[in-house]
Amino acid sequence: MSAGRPGEPRPLPGPKSFYLPPGGDEWRQHVSEAIRRARLVVVVAAVGSRSGRAEGTLWEYIEALRQLPPSRVVLALCGEREDYERFRAAAESYAVERAAGLRKAGQTPSPLPVLPDWPEPSRPARTTTGFPLRGVIRFTADWTAETVPFDTTAERGPTPYARWRKTERRQVTPWVAECESALPGQAVREVCSRLHWQIVTLCAGLLASLGYIVVRRWDGLPPWSQYGVLVPACYTLAMLGKISATVRATSRPKTAVRHPPSGDDRTKPEPADTTGIGLRVTEYVLRWPVPCGIGLSTMRYHRDKEGQPAPAPSGPLHRRITRKPLTAFTTCDRLPVGLVVRGRVLKTVERDAALTSRHFALRAVQRFVWSLGAVIGTAISAVITFFHTHAVPLTAGAAAIGLLVAGRSWYLHREDLAMVSRLWLRPRVPEDLAREPCVLYLRPHPDDPLPPAGPASGFPRRAGRTYSPRPSRCPASSSSPLPARLRRPCGNWPRRCACCRRPAFSSSCPRATRTATSASAARPRGRSRRVPPRCPRVSARRTARRLSPWNCHPR
């Protein structure tokens, strides 16, 4: 933002202008408040030949040094060396006067940092005028000034403009990214401007009609008329491309800042969601000459669920998301010459989120039929057009349009087939396994029901005895209870004691000496079977009667 001239009928192009009260020192209060709220203050380090006009610039420079940390103050080196040297000298003298005034007011003045010398180009012979920025001066944590030169002579290119573009891409852009990382908040481009599809379709139809008329009468035109038609046609196409680029460029300077939530001590907020799903979009459409007229341009502002600015979806994301209208169009403003601004609220959702593999397969078949029909129709129309009119340009144009339609349908057909294969090959993971993949098989889940008691469950027990899935404690290992384990099949039980890890159960093991239900108690009377001992120190008869339900025989 910048301060505009009071009374001007129209602000100058560039940053957003705000106006200060004319006359007196009241403007300094407004500028001081703006400096305090700014993320970054850039002061042009240049003073003209008339030093009286530099008092406002010097006051802003000293005020920024007094209120902001070093990472949020930058000096821009614009102009020539003489202007910078005058700024250095004037800043030193003005700092002494300002320090005396602050001491009288009871405030502590900040020390003035020592500014470095003017940066010299690496190849002075190739120095050209025109590039506005020679470098910047940044400050470290202890207010030490450092020069970051932007040397156009270090880049190679056939023209000065090519060297300026390389300087901006290789020197200016990396420094801007580094400076942005040290500033509070996160800057995002929430605005997306485009030409409306209605005006694009209308212009394409007009150009196609003119092209058809020219092709039909091309053979009867003299050579000078042919060149006279080609030049305006090329100029019209170039102007349309320039208008489209201008509309897209209107969203670049409109940058918003994401701040951390209130009460959070962090300087950077949470990273913005780059998927583009779930955003709240405010759309404004410029129409002419009535509210329901032809759409000229579209501008969208994007916000996330918390109301913070969000980056506009990029080009690849447009095929994955769609916008669902939440409110209807309403007239927001009326401009001169019949222009009307209408707005509504949208929400971005994932495209084809509820479709299954069957839907994608049917759509793939339909698009394959469309592409095949477009190819056959193009071939038939090209043959008929050539034999009836004998106009090669007209035949080539019709064939090109048909092939474009067929290629687009074939591309969409391949995308649907890829989605079908992706859905078929996607593993179906149970919800509980996807939620807790490790806990599910290591120990019972707290929400799982206990196994039923009885012979069919594999956990026989006597009447009046309560089953507890928690095992007993082993005094030889530790005093803490062992974690509960899932019941394993008998054939997979280890040959070692699960409690004390001995080769076989002994009489000293608390599991072997615990009184429990025998495995033969669940069998009908009259049938008996001898269970072989698991521990050699215990007899077979004692083991059959005092066998623990957790340590059954491997058989």
XYZ file of C-alpha atoms in Angstrom:
555
model
C 0.000 0.000 0.000
C 1.095 3.573 -0.577
C -0.010 7.097 0.341
C -1.865 8.864 -2.447
C -1.887 12.536 -3.249
C -4.813 14.314 -1.567
C -7.367 15.537 -4.067
C -6.262 13.413 -7.014
C -9.222 12.236 -9.166
C -7.803 8.749 -9.749
C -4.993 6.869 -7.944
C -1.869 5.882 -9.802
C -1.502 2.236 -10.933
C 0.401 0.026 -8.529
C -0.145 -0.728 -4.847
C -3.346 0.130 -3.039
C -3.469 3.822 -2.097
C -4.648 5.344 1.176
C -4.946 9.068 1.866
C -3.609 11.078 4.812
C -4.987 14.337 6.214
C -3.338 17.279 4.420
C -1.286 19.801 6.412
C 0.138 19.676 9.937
C 1.726 16.715 11.691
C -1.422 14.641 11.997
C -0.308 12.414 9.135
C 2.579 11.115 11.226
C 0.231 9.382 13.644
C -1.434 7.497 10.808
C 1.903 6.538 9.242
C 3.278 5.406 12.609
C 0.254 3.161 13.128
C 0.622 1.748 9.603
C 4.326 1.021 10.233
C 3.483 -0.781 13.475
C 0.961 -3.054 11.725
C 3.031 -3.727 8.589
C 4.761 -7.054 7.980
C 7.560 -5.399 6.017
C 8.580 -1.777 5.520
C 10.583 -0.950 2.372
C 12.168 2.516 2.297
C 13.703 3.828 -0.928
C 17.215 4.908 0.033
C 17.412 7.932 -2.275
C 17.217 11.702 -1.754
C 16.860 14.180 -4.601
C 18.879 17.309 -5.124
C 16.376 19.318 -3.027
C 17.025 18.035 0.506
C 13.920 19.759 1.880
C 11.679 17.115 0.305
C 13.458 14.286 2.136
C 12.211 15.119 5.645
C 9.156 12.851 5.378
C 11.209 9.916 4.023
C 13.845 10.281 6.764
C 11.167 10.469 9.467
C 9.586 7.238 8.169
C 13.017 5.544 8.078
C 13.834 6.451 11.695
C 10.310 5.516 12.825
C 10.616 2.076 11.201
C 13.977 1.499 12.921
C 12.440 2.485 16.253
C 9.295 0.332 16.110
C 10.120 -2.791 14.068
C 12.631 -5.645 14.445
C 15.556 -5.798 11.990
C 14.005 -8.528 9.822
C 11.040 -6.295 8.892
C 12.957 -3.254 7.598
C 14.523 -3.164 4.124
C 16.177 -0.351 2.170
C 15.702 -0.436 -1.612
C 18.597 0.879 -3.716
C 16.863 2.662 -6.584
C 18.203 5.484 -8.664
C 21.860 6.444 -8.903
C 24.876 6.525 -6.597
C 24.573 10.268 -5.892
C 20.999 9.864 -4.607
C 22.105 7.110 -2.213
C 25.055 9.082 -0.894
C 22.789 12.054 -0.178
C 20.431 9.698 1.702
C 23.273 8.402 3.894
C 24.441 11.902 4.799
C 20.916 13.221 5.400
C 19.993 10.169 7.537
C 22.963 10.731 9.880
C 22.169 14.410 10.429
C 18.433 13.815 10.829
C 19.017 10.961 13.297
C 20.871 13.338 15.635
C 17.986 15.844 15.572
C 15.368 13.123 16.041
C 17.290 11.593 18.974
C 17.344 14.953 20.769
C 13.578 15.347 20.288
C 12.895 11.828 21.579
C 15.019 12.420 24.691
C 13.067 15.572 25.483
C 9.818 13.582 25.150
C 11.158 10.938 27.560
C 11.669 8.207 24.939
C 14.804 6.193 24.204
C 16.105 6.669 20.637
C 17.395 3.655 18.708
C 20.988 3.764 17.385
C 21.332 4.457 13.674
C 22.964 1.542 11.796
C 25.954 2.242 9.577
C 24.943 1.886 5.933
C 27.334 0.138 3.487
C 28.715 1.545 0.266
C 26.976 1.486 -3.094
C 27.240 -1.984 -4.772
C 29.491 -2.064 -7.815
C 28.534 -4.128 -10.921
C 30.707 -7.082 -11.880
C 31.047 -5.852 -15.487
C 30.704 -2.047 -15.544
C 31.062 -1.915 -19.345
C 27.706 -3.656 -19.782
C 25.797 -1.424 -17.371
C 22.559 -0.154 -18.928
C 19.812 2.045 -17.604
C 16.272 0.836 -17.170
C 16.427 -1.801 -14.437
C 14.914 0.029 -11.443
C 16.379 -2.022 -8.582
C 20.138 -2.155 -8.034
C 19.899 -4.086 -4.764
C 18.557 -4.019 -1.225
C 20.019 -3.463 2.241
C 18.861 -5.835 4.965
C 19.668 -5.833 8.672
C 20.822 -8.687 10.917
C 19.684 -9.272 14.498
C 22.243 -6.749 15.854
C 21.273 -4.092 13.239
C 24.293 -4.714 11.022
C 23.532 -3.586 7.468
C 24.240 -6.024 4.620
C 23.967 -5.331 0.896
C 22.210 -7.790 -1.429
C 23.119 -6.606 -4.962
C 20.980 -7.334 -8.010
C 23.576 -7.283 -10.764
C 22.148 -7.338 -14.280
C 25.622 -7.379 -15.829
C 26.336 -10.794 -14.285
C 23.596 -12.399 -16.402
C 23.957 -13.226 -20.067
C 21.364 -12.520 -22.731
C 20.983 -11.119 -26.231
C 19.079 -8.015 -25.075
C 18.928 -5.934 -21.870
C 15.358 -7.085 -21.352
C 16.466 -10.745 -21.370
C 19.162 -9.977 -18.783
C 16.588 -8.185 -16.601
C 14.290 -11.215 -16.728
C 17.139 -13.512 -15.695
C 18.089 -11.150 -12.879
C 14.543 -11.190 -11.572
C 14.313 -14.981 -11.793
C 17.748 -15.873 -10.386
C 18.496 -13.057 -7.924
C 15.353 -11.170 -6.902
C 12.936 -14.094 -6.530
C 15.224 -16.195 -4.217
C 15.808 -13.183 -1.960
C 12.072 -12.483 -1.764
C 11.446 -16.100 -0.719
C 14.156 -15.876 1.957
C 12.765 -12.589 3.237
C 9.230 -14.015 3.334
C 10.337 -16.943 5.527
C 11.527 -14.513 8.231
C 8.314 -12.445 8.321
C 5.366 -13.181 10.636
C 2.418 -14.980 9.096
C 2.223 -16.642 5.697
C 1.484 -14.804 2.460
C -0.850 -16.593 0.040
C -2.547 -15.638 -3.213
C -6.208 -16.170 -2.478
C -7.564 -14.452 -5.607
C -7.970 -16.113 -8.990
C -9.065 -14.011 -11.993
C -10.112 -15.455 -15.334
C -12.077 -14.468 -18.424
C -15.629 -15.732 -18.296
C -16.390 -18.712 -20.496
C -19.234 -16.834 -22.211
C -17.017 -14.069 -23.603
C -14.389 -16.665 -24.585
C -17.008 -18.708 -26.465
C -18.399 -15.591 -28.173
C -14.957 -14.447 -29.340
C -14.087 -17.941 -30.556
C -17.345 -18.112 -32.535
C -16.734 -14.713 -34.139
C -13.189 -15.635 -35.106
C -14.351 -18.966 -36.534
C -17.021 -17.213 -38.601
C -14.551 -14.683 -39.968
C -12.101 -17.471 -40.697
C -14.753 -19.406 -42.613
C -15.661 -16.371 -44.715
C -12.009 -15.661 -45.467
C -11.318 -19.277 -46.433
C -14.322 -19.385 -48.770
C -13.180 -16.224 -50.576
C -9.434 -16.781 -50.253
C -8.886 -17.922 -53.836
C -10.658 -14.882 -55.278
C -8.676 -12.306 -53.278
C -5.625 -10.607 -54.786
C -2.236 -11.125 -53.044
C -2.202 -7.701 -51.394
C -5.680 -8.380 -49.933
C -4.526 -11.714 -48.571
C -1.660 -10.087 -46.678
C -4.043 -7.332 -45.587
C -6.322 -9.936 -44.004
C -3.538 -11.922 -42.291
C -2.027 -8.921 -40.516
C -5.262 -7.811 -38.734
C -6.041 -11.432 -37.886
C -2.663 -11.924 -36.202
C -3.001 -8.593 -34.405
C -6.481 -9.534 -33.136
C -5.233 -12.862 -31.766
C -2.312 -11.136 -30.057
C -4.598 -8.552 -28.477
C -6.942 -11.238 -27.169
C -3.997 -13.061 -25.601
C -2.795 -9.806 -24.056
C -6.239 -9.084 -22.587
C -6.412 -12.582 -21.096
C -2.929 -12.194 -19.558
C -3.896 -8.796 -18.132
C -6.999 -10.226 -16.477
C -4.950 -13.052 -14.968
C -2.299 -10.607 -13.750
C -4.841 -8.585 -11.767
C -4.860 -11.312 -9.088
C -1.074 -11.312 -8.553
C -0.735 -8.185 -6.386
C -3.757 -9.182 -4.279
C -1.914 -11.169 -1.633
C -3.445 -12.040 1.739
C -1.671 -13.062 4.949
C -2.469 -16.069 7.102
C -1.941 -15.403 10.810
C -1.731 -17.935 13.665
C -4.792 -18.248 15.931
C -5.231 -15.752 18.739
C -3.345 -16.803 21.847
C -0.762 -18.801 19.875
C 2.860 -17.747 20.411
C 4.021 -19.067 17.057
C 4.958 -16.570 14.341
C 3.910 -18.920 11.524
C 0.418 -20.433 11.180
C -0.356 -23.986 10.162
C 0.548 -24.665 6.498
C -2.330 -24.021 4.129
C -4.150 -26.999 2.639
C -2.896 -27.554 -0.908
C -5.533 -30.113 -1.903
C -8.119 -27.404 -2.573
C -10.995 -29.437 -1.054
C -13.372 -27.921 1.487
C -12.587 -24.275 0.691
C -15.195 -21.527 0.905
C -15.088 -19.521 -2.326
C -16.631 -16.084 -2.877
C -17.154 -15.605 -6.618
C -17.732 -12.268 -8.365
C -18.794 -12.140 -12.023
C -18.654 -8.992 -14.153
C -21.551 -8.897 -16.647
C -22.723 -6.508 -19.376
C -25.127 -4.820 -20.055
C -27.729 -6.281 -17.623
C -27.405 -8.529 -14.560
C -28.191 -11.573 -16.738
C -26.045 -10.412 -19.662
C -22.769 -11.699 -21.054
C -20.142 -12.673 -18.484
C -16.860 -10.805 -19.023
C -14.579 -11.874 -16.174
C -14.626 -13.970 -12.992
C -12.804 -13.338 -9.713
C -12.744 -15.835 -6.829
C -11.570 -15.344 -3.221
C -10.662 -18.553 -1.335
C -10.954 -19.138 2.434
C -10.423 -22.287 4.505
C -12.683 -23.743 7.210
C -11.223 -21.437 9.893
C -11.818 -18.327 7.771
C -8.116 -17.855 6.968
C -7.024 -16.966 3.412
C -6.138 -20.045 1.387
C -4.139 -20.327 -1.849
C -6.177 -20.614 -5.009
C -6.128 -24.117 -6.569
C -3.521 -24.486 -9.289
C -4.061 -25.852 -12.777
C -3.670 -29.615 -12.043
C -6.179 -29.385 -9.178
C -8.984 -28.114 -11.431
C -9.522 -31.650 -12.780
C -9.867 -33.070 -9.253
C -12.243 -30.574 -7.645
C -15.560 -28.958 -8.473
C -17.510 -26.106 -6.897
C -20.856 -26.589 -5.238
C -23.011 -23.407 -4.971
C -24.177 -22.514 -1.460
C -26.039 -19.285 -2.303
C -27.629 -17.829 -5.429
C -26.265 -14.896 -7.443
C -26.985 -11.437 -6.027
C -26.192 -8.016 -7.484
C -23.322 -6.457 -5.522
C -22.501 -3.263 -7.462
C -23.341 -1.353 -10.632
C -20.533 0.306 -12.557
C -20.639 2.821 -15.399
C -21.264 1.803 -19.020
C -23.778 -0.846 -17.925
C -21.335 -3.124 -16.066
C -22.877 -5.160 -13.232
C -21.006 -7.094 -10.516
C -22.799 -10.188 -9.197
C -21.579 -12.502 -6.456
C -22.293 -15.828 -4.771
C -20.687 -18.276 -2.298
C -19.346 -21.672 -3.363
C -17.681 -24.656 -1.721
C -15.003 -26.826 -3.308
C -15.625 -30.581 -3.173
C -13.823 -33.529 -4.676
C -14.919 -34.401 -8.183
C -16.411 -37.882 -8.691
C -15.960 -38.729 -5.005
C -19.114 -40.882 -4.822
C -18.547 -42.795 -8.083
C -17.612 -46.467 -8.105
C -15.651 -48.528 -10.595
C -18.892 -49.399 -12.419
C -19.658 -45.692 -13.027
C -16.159 -45.048 -14.329
C -16.355 -48.099 -16.601
C -19.674 -46.989 -18.117
C -18.350 -43.488 -18.640
C -15.199 -44.869 -20.249
C -17.321 -46.834 -22.724
C -19.393 -43.743 -23.540
C -16.334 -41.606 -24.164
C -14.779 -44.303 -26.316
C -17.931 -44.320 -28.442
C -17.797 -40.512 -28.656
C -14.167 -40.528 -29.778
C -14.842 -43.252 -32.341
C -17.885 -41.367 -33.654
C -15.866 -38.133 -33.849
C -13.177 -39.850 -35.926
C -15.703 -41.416 -38.296
C -17.690 -38.186 -38.605
C -14.518 -36.177 -39.251
C -13.426 -38.526 -42.009
C -16.849 -38.439 -43.696
C -17.187 -34.650 -43.445
C -13.648 -34.100 -44.738
C -14.290 -36.293 -47.780
C -17.640 -34.638 -48.546
C -16.231 -31.124 -48.072
C -13.224 -31.807 -50.308
C -15.231 -33.293 -53.191
C -17.938 -30.600 -53.065
C -15.915 -27.445 -52.499
C -12.359 -28.508 -53.462
C -11.140 -26.142 -50.716
C -8.113 -27.599 -48.976
C -8.010 -25.025 -46.096
C -11.678 -25.627 -45.279
C -11.175 -29.390 -45.324
C -8.091 -29.123 -43.142
C -9.905 -26.891 -40.645
C -12.854 -29.265 -40.354
C -10.514 -32.229 -39.926
C -8.493 -30.419 -37.262
C -11.614 -29.578 -35.239
C -12.861 -33.155 -35.441
C -9.495 -34.578 -34.416
C -9.316 -32.228 -31.434
C -12.732 -33.399 -30.251
C -11.759 -37.031 -30.744
C -8.432 -36.553 -28.936
C -10.130 -34.926 -25.979
C -12.651 -37.772 -25.706
C -9.881 -40.360 -25.971
C -7.872 -38.626 -23.221
C -10.875 -38.616 -20.877
C -11.518 -42.250 -21.782
C -7.988 -43.196 -20.691
C -8.419 -41.292 -17.412
C -11.608 -43.238 -16.635
C -9.847 -46.533 -17.359
C -7.028 -45.518 -15.020
C -9.575 -44.776 -12.282
C -11.207 -48.188 -12.811
C -7.898 -50.017 -12.460
C -6.986 -47.899 -9.447
C -10.246 -48.757 -7.686
C -9.947 -52.465 -8.502
C -6.362 -52.685 -7.258
C -7.016 -50.663 -4.105
C -6.788 -52.977 -1.076
C -9.874 -53.111 1.086
C -8.653 -52.491 4.625
C -11.082 -53.083 7.506
C -11.997 -50.016 9.470
C -10.627 -51.329 12.764
C -7.333 -52.333 11.122
C -7.019 -48.951 9.423
C -7.683 -47.257 12.755
C -5.251 -49.278 14.925
C -3.191 -51.627 12.752
C -0.743 -52.716 15.483
C -2.968 -52.934 18.539
C -5.461 -55.162 16.750
C -3.224 -58.257 16.621
C -0.936 -57.710 19.596
C -3.556 -57.619 22.361
C -7.362 -57.576 22.632
C -9.038 -54.314 21.823
C -10.872 -52.636 24.741
C -14.098 -52.590 22.743
C -13.999 -56.305 21.883
C -16.390 -58.549 23.902
C -15.002 -61.195 26.235
C -15.060 -64.802 24.937
C -18.049 -66.818 26.164
C -17.529 -69.329 28.965
C -18.061 -73.031 28.399
C -16.590 -76.057 26.695
C -17.238 -74.732 23.178
C -15.152 -71.640 23.749
C -11.971 -73.558 24.567
C -11.737 -71.984 28.017
C -13.355 -74.519 30.378
C -13.871 -73.444 33.965
C -15.522 -74.707 37.123
C -18.779 -73.414 38.465
C -18.377 -70.388 40.631
C -14.976 -69.451 39.195
C -14.629 -66.114 37.308
C -12.575 -65.953 34.127
C -10.009 -63.152 33.977
C -8.046 -62.507 30.768
C -5.175 -60.948 32.726
C -2.446 -63.525 33.505
C -0.869 -63.911 36.897
C 2.399 -62.312 37.898
C 5.641 -64.129 37.738
C 7.842 -63.335 40.765
C 10.929 -64.419 38.923
C 10.572 -61.865 36.134
C 9.054 -58.626 37.460
C 6.371 -57.264 39.731
C 4.357 -55.669 36.923
C 1.443 -57.593 35.379
C 2.039 -59.126 31.978
C 0.003 -57.731 29.064
C -3.045 -59.672 28.011
C -2.509 -61.955 25.030
C -4.864 -63.307 22.446
C -5.696 -67.009 22.609
C -3.618 -69.022 20.176
C -4.353 -72.440 18.669
C -2.966 -75.386 20.635
C -0.677 -76.442 17.815
C 1.206 -73.159 17.902
C 1.907 -72.993 21.629
C 5.602 -72.730 22.463
C 7.465 -75.488 24.218
C 8.687 -73.038 26.870
C 6.790 -71.611 29.767
C 5.186 -68.299 28.767
C 5.652 -66.979 32.308
C 9.204 -67.798 33.426
C 10.599 -68.864 30.005
C 11.903 -72.203 31.354
C 12.280 -75.290 29.127
C 9.199 -76.909 30.708
C 6.708 -76.173 33.457
C 8.129 -76.902 36.889
C 6.584 -77.025 40.304
C 8.004 -73.565 41.078
C 6.119 -71.905 38.249
C 2.995 -70.130 39.515
C 1.077 -71.173 36.426
C 1.821 -74.841 36.912
C 0.834 -74.772 40.588
C -2.346 -72.769 40.096
C -5.561 -74.716 40.611
C -7.678 -74.674 37.467
C -10.173 -76.751 35.608
C -8.853 -79.935 34.072
C -9.078 -80.436 30.365
C -10.844 -83.747 30.870
C -13.629 -82.140 32.960
C -15.367 -80.986 29.814
C -15.586 -84.526 28.352
C -18.535 -86.817 29.064
C -18.289 -89.255 31.934
C -17.073 -92.723 31.232
C -14.416 -91.564 28.761
C -11.018 -90.786 30.128
C -7.796 -89.971 28.410
C -4.404 -89.554 29.888
C -2.804 -86.214 29.211
C 0.999 -86.516 28.946
C 2.900 -84.289 31.367
C 4.307 -81.058 30.104
C 6.808 -80.609 32.938
C 8.943 -83.687 33.739
C 8.969 -82.825 37.438
C 5.209 -83.244 37.756
C 3.460 -86.555 37.348
C 0.971 -87.146 34.573
C -1.886 -87.608 37.020
C -1.218 -84.283 38.761
C -0.799 -82.464 35.490
C -4.167 -83.721 34.182
C -5.950 -82.466 37.282
C -4.141 -79.178 37.754
C -3.605 -78.178 34.112
C -3.907 -74.442 33.519
C -6.314 -73.326 30.766
C -3.670 -70.974 29.320
C -0.959 -73.677 29.132
C -2.665 -76.649 27.520
C -0.775 -79.481 25.865
C 0.485 -78.861 22.285
C -1.782 -81.660 21.101
